[in-house]
Amino acid sequence: FFQKATKIILPIVSPTVFFLIINSLARSMMMSGLVIILTEGGRGGSASTMISYMYTQSVNSQNYNNGYAAAIVAFIITFILMLISFAFEKKYVNYDWLWGVDMDTITHEKRKKRFRSILFQIFAIIVGLLVLFPIIYCCFVSFMKPTQIQSIPPTFFPREWTIENYKTVLETTTI
């Protein structure tokens, strides 16, 4: 039974298990609704997650700098965990049985491949521009002082760079 499980069953279910692990990891990192509704962060913020802290700082306290700093820290932690998961995927997840042939032996016509490559590059540039601007703005705002973010006219770059927001986030939340 052990050989059957490791040689047949495990390779067949490995893509599904990988998807479930990635999905649950992402959902657990973004969990905030239950914490906010049921415990409001718990006693002394003991049940507060990074995302619930970001919400309370941004929405309730209107302290956008700390909220943005919490978002950046949560993004970095989630990104590192995803990179580790994908490193394990390359080694332990087997997709060859799905197609019945080795994926490396499948060839396409050069014209179709070039066209798809160009379309993908155009799509990636458009999506990259749409996604990166808010992230870059979030990064810059997280380094601003609270008085600067509400100044008129608004500024994109901080006048005085500070990491106090990150210190506050890392001291007051549980990772």
Short mmCIF file of C-alpha atoms in Angstrom, two decimals:
data_model
loop_
_atom_site.label_atom_id
_atom_site.label_comp_id
_atom_site.label_asym_id
_atom_site.label_seq_id
_atom_site.Cartn_x
_atom_site.Cartn_y
_atom_site.Cartn_z
CA PHE A 1 0.00 0.00 0.00
CA PHE A 2 2.84 2.43 0.82
CA GLN A 3 4.45 2.03 -2.62
CA LYS A 4 1.07 2.43 -4.31
CA ALA A 5 0.42 5.60 -2.32
CA THR A 6 3.82 7.18 -3.01
CA LYS A 7 4.24 6.11 -6.64
CA ILE A 8 0.68 6.40 -7.98
CA ILE A 9 -1.75 8.24 -5.70
CA LEU A 10 0.49 11.04 -4.46
CA PRO A 11 1.71 12.11 -7.94
CA ILE A 12 -1.89 12.16 -9.19
CA VAL A 13 -3.23 14.32 -6.36
CA SER A 14 -0.15 16.56 -6.04
CA PRO A 15 -1.50 19.38 -8.27
CA THR A 16 -4.72 19.47 -6.25
CA VAL A 17 -2.87 19.45 -2.94
CA PHE A 18 -0.58 22.23 -4.17
CA PHE A 19 -3.58 24.35 -5.22
CA LEU A 20 -5.25 23.82 -1.83
CA ILE A 21 -2.09 24.76 0.06
CA ILE A 22 -1.59 27.96 -1.96
CA ASN A 23 -5.27 28.87 -1.68
CA SER A 24 -5.43 28.33 2.08
CA LEU A 25 -2.15 30.19 2.59
CA ALA A 26 -3.42 33.21 0.69
CA ARG A 27 -6.79 33.15 2.50
CA SER A 28 -5.19 32.85 5.91
CA MET A 29 -2.90 35.80 5.23
CA MET A 30 -5.85 37.94 4.12
CA MET A 31 -8.19 36.92 6.95
CA SER A 32 -9.63 39.95 8.67
CA GLY A 33 -13.42 39.73 8.66
CA LEU A 34 -13.76 37.28 11.53
CA VAL A 35 -11.22 39.13 13.64
CA ILE A 36 -12.90 42.50 13.12
CA ILE A 37 -16.47 41.24 13.58
CA LEU A 38 -16.03 38.77 16.43
CA THR A 39 -13.18 40.10 18.55
CA GLU A 40 -12.38 43.61 17.29
CA GLY A 41 -8.72 42.68 17.58
CA GLY A 42 -9.00 40.92 20.93
CA ARG A 43 -7.74 42.14 24.26
CA GLY A 44 -4.78 44.40 23.66
CA GLY A 45 -4.77 43.50 19.94
CA SER A 46 -3.87 39.88 20.66
CA ALA A 47 -6.13 38.52 17.90
CA SER A 48 -5.33 41.28 15.43
CA THR A 49 -3.93 40.19 12.08
CA MET A 50 -1.90 42.35 9.74
CA ILE A 51 -4.90 42.95 7.47
CA SER A 52 -7.30 43.75 10.33
CA TYR A 53 -4.70 46.18 11.70
CA MET A 54 -4.44 47.75 8.25
CA TYR A 55 -8.22 48.12 8.14
CA THR A 56 -8.56 49.65 11.60
CA GLN A 57 -5.69 52.06 11.00
CA SER A 58 -6.88 53.16 7.56
CA VAL A 59 -10.65 53.19 7.99
CA ASN A 60 -11.33 53.75 11.67
CA SER A 61 -8.34 55.90 12.66
CA GLN A 62 -7.68 57.42 9.22
CA ASN A 63 -3.98 56.83 9.80
CA TYR A 64 -3.20 55.87 6.22
CA ASN A 65 0.55 55.78 6.72
CA ASN A 66 0.39 52.90 9.20
CA GLY A 67 -2.26 51.19 7.10
CA TYR A 68 -0.06 51.36 4.01
CA ALA A 69 2.95 50.16 5.98
CA ALA A 70 0.91 47.18 7.23
CA ALA A 71 -0.14 46.44 3.65
CA ILE A 72 3.48 46.46 2.47
CA VAL A 73 4.61 44.17 5.32
CA ALA A 74 1.70 41.76 4.67
CA PHE A 75 2.51 41.75 0.95
CA ILE A 76 6.18 40.97 1.57
CA ILE A 77 5.38 38.14 4.00
CA THR A 78 2.80 36.64 1.62
CA PHE A 79 5.16 36.99 -1.34
CA ILE A 80 7.97 35.18 0.48
CA LEU A 81 5.63 32.35 1.53
CA MET A 82 4.37 32.02 -2.05
CA LEU A 83 7.95 31.87 -3.39
CA ILE A 84 8.72 29.07 -0.95
CA SER A 85 5.56 27.24 -2.01
CA PHE A 86 6.42 27.53 -5.69
CA ALA A 87 9.95 26.29 -5.02
CA PHE A 88 8.39 23.17 -3.49
CA GLU A 89 6.04 22.92 -6.47
CA LYS A 90 8.90 22.56 -8.94
CA LYS A 91 10.30 19.67 -6.96
CA TYR A 92 7.25 17.80 -5.68
CA VAL A 93 4.28 18.50 -8.00
CA ASN A 94 3.99 16.27 -11.05
CA TYR A 95 1.93 17.42 -14.05
CA ASP A 96 3.19 14.95 -16.69
CA TRP A 97 0.52 12.35 -16.03
CA LEU A 98 -2.22 14.87 -16.93
CA TRP A 99 -1.25 15.10 -20.59
CA GLY A 100 -0.08 11.59 -21.26
CA VAL A 101 3.05 12.95 -22.97
CA ASP A 102 6.13 14.75 -21.83
CA MET A 103 5.45 18.51 -21.95
CA ASP A 104 8.92 19.20 -23.37
CA THR A 105 8.24 17.23 -26.55
CA ILE A 106 5.23 19.32 -27.59
CA THR A 107 6.21 21.80 -30.31
CA HIS A 108 4.26 24.67 -31.87
CA GLU A 109 4.69 26.50 -35.10
CA LYS A 110 7.08 29.42 -34.83
CA ARG A 111 4.57 31.95 -36.09
CA LYS A 112 1.93 31.05 -33.50
CA LYS A 113 4.53 31.04 -30.78
CA ARG A 114 5.85 34.48 -31.76
CA PHE A 115 2.33 35.93 -31.97
CA ARG A 116 1.41 34.56 -28.56
CA SER A 117 4.66 35.88 -27.15
CA ILE A 118 3.98 39.38 -28.46
CA LEU A 119 0.39 39.32 -27.16
CA PHE A 120 1.57 38.14 -23.78
CA GLN A 121 4.21 40.86 -23.58
CA ILE A 122 1.68 43.57 -24.45
CA PHE A 123 -0.77 42.19 -21.91
CA ALA A 124 1.95 41.94 -19.24
CA ILE A 125 3.03 45.55 -19.81
CA ILE A 126 -0.55 46.85 -19.54
CA VAL A 127 -1.31 44.81 -16.42
CA GLY A 128 2.06 45.72 -14.92
CA LEU A 129 1.39 49.42 -15.34
CA LEU A 130 -2.10 49.12 -13.88
CA VAL A 131 -0.90 47.09 -10.91
CA LEU A 132 2.38 48.79 -10.13
CA PHE A 133 1.22 52.40 -9.83
CA PRO A 134 -0.98 51.87 -6.73
CA ILE A 135 1.69 49.66 -5.15
CA ILE A 136 4.41 52.26 -5.70
CA TYR A 137 2.14 55.00 -4.35
CA CYS A 138 1.38 52.82 -1.32
CA CYS A 139 5.11 52.37 -0.73
CA PHE A 140 5.80 56.10 -0.91
CA VAL A 141 2.89 56.99 1.39
CA SER A 142 4.03 54.43 3.95
CA PHE A 143 7.25 56.44 4.34
CA MET A 144 5.45 59.77 4.82
CA LYS A 145 4.63 61.44 8.11
CA PRO A 146 0.91 61.53 9.00
CA THR A 147 0.71 65.28 8.46
CA GLN A 148 2.10 65.08 4.94
CA ILE A 149 -0.45 62.61 3.59
CA GLN A 150 -3.32 64.99 4.32
CA SER A 151 -1.54 68.06 3.01
CA ILE A 152 -2.95 70.10 0.17
CA PRO A 153 -1.86 69.80 -2.59
CA PRO A 154 -1.07 66.10 -2.19
CA THR A 155 2.44 64.92 -2.95
CA PHE A 156 3.61 61.70 -4.50
CA PHE A 157 7.08 61.60 -2.92
CA PRO A 158 7.70 62.07 0.80
CA ARG A 159 9.33 65.36 1.82
CA GLU A 160 10.85 63.69 4.87
CA TRP A 161 11.41 59.94 4.78
CA THR A 162 10.56 58.07 7.99
CA ILE A 163 10.30 54.43 9.02
CA GLU A 164 8.25 55.16 12.14
CA ASN A 165 5.16 53.70 10.46
CA TYR A 166 6.90 50.36 9.96
CA LYS A 167 8.16 50.36 13.55
CA THR A 168 4.61 50.96 14.77
CA VAL A 169 3.19 48.20 12.57
CA LEU A 170 5.76 45.62 13.62
CA GLU A 171 5.44 46.53 17.32
CA THR A 172 1.64 46.51 17.53
CA THR A 173 0.59 43.56 15.35
CA THR A 174 1.11 39.85 15.60
CA ILE A 175 2.63 38.31 12.52
#
